[in-house]
Coordinates of C-alpha atoms in Angstrom, one line a residue:
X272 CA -7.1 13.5 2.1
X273 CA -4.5 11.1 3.9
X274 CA -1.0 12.6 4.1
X275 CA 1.9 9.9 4.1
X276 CA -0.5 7.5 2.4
X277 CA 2.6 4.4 1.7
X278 CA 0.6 1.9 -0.4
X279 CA 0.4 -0.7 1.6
X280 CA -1.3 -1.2 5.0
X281 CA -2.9 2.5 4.9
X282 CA -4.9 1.5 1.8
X283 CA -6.7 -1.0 3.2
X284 CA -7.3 1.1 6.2
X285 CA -8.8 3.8 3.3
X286 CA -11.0 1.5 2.1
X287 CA -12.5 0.6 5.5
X288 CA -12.9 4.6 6.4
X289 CA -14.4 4.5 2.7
X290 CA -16.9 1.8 3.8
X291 CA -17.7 3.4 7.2
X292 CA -18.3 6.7 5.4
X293 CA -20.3 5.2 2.8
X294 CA -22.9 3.6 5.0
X295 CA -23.2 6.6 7.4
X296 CA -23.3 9.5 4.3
X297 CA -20.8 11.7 5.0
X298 CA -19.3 10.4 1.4
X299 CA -20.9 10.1 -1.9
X300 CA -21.3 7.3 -3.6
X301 CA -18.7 8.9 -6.5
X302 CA -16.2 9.4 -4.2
X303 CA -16.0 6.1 -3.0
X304 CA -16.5 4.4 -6.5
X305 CA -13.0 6.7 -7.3
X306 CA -11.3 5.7 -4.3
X307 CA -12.3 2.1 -5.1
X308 CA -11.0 2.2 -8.5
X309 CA -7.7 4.5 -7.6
X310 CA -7.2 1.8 -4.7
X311 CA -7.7 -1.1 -7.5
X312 CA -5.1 0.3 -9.5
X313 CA -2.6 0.4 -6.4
X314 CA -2.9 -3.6 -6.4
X315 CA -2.9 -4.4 -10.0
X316 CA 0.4 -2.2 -9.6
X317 CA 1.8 -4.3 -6.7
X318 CA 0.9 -7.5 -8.8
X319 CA 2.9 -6.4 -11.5
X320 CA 5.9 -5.4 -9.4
X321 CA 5.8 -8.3 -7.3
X322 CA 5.7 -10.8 -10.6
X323 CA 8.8 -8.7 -12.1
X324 CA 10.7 -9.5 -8.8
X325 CA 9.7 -13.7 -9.4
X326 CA 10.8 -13.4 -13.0
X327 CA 13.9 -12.0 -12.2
X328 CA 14.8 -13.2 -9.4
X329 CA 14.7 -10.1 -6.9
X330 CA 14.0 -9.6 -3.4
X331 CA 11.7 -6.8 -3.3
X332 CA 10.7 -3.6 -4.9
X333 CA 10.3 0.0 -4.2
X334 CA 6.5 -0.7 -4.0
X335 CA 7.0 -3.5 -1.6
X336 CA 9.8 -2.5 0.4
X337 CA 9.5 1.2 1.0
X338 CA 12.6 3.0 1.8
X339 CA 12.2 5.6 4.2
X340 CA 13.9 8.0 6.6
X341 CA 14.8 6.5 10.1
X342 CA 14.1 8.7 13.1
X343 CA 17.1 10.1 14.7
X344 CA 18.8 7.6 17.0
X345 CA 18.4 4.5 14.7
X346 CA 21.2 3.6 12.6
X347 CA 19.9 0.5 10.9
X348 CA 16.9 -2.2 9.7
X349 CA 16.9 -6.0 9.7
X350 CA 14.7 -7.4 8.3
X351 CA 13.9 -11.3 8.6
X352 CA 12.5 -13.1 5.2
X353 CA 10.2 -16.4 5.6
X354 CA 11.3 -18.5 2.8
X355 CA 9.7 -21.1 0.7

């Protein structure tokens, strides 16, 4: 199990360990069809969130835009938005 699994980048690198495991057996097929369908779920989730923020007009969502604790010594984020 992945502690501090966020949603977004470490799924895909689940999948991938998923893969590798797959095709050199240390996982069974189950498993992986589970993680598979868990990590399908995860971006059917996103989809939804991110077509809420179109409709109404947001920037974001807590899917998206994770907030988390910043390690002692930084005060602040900025973040820079490609528009269009």
């Amino acid at each position: 199990m992945h502690a501090g699994l966020d949603g977004r980048g470490d799924c895909g690198q689940l999948l991938f360990e998923t893969i590798e495991a797959v095709k050199g057996g240390t996982i069974d097929i189950e498993k992986a069809k589970v993680i598979g369908t868990l990590s399908q779920v995860m971006v059917n989730s996103a989809a939804v969130e991110v077509k809420h923020a179109q409709v109404t007009g947001q920037k974001g969502s807590n899917f998206l835009n994770k907030v988390e604790e910043l390690p002692p010594g930084i005060t602040g984020v900025r973040q820079h938005r490609l528009m269009g």
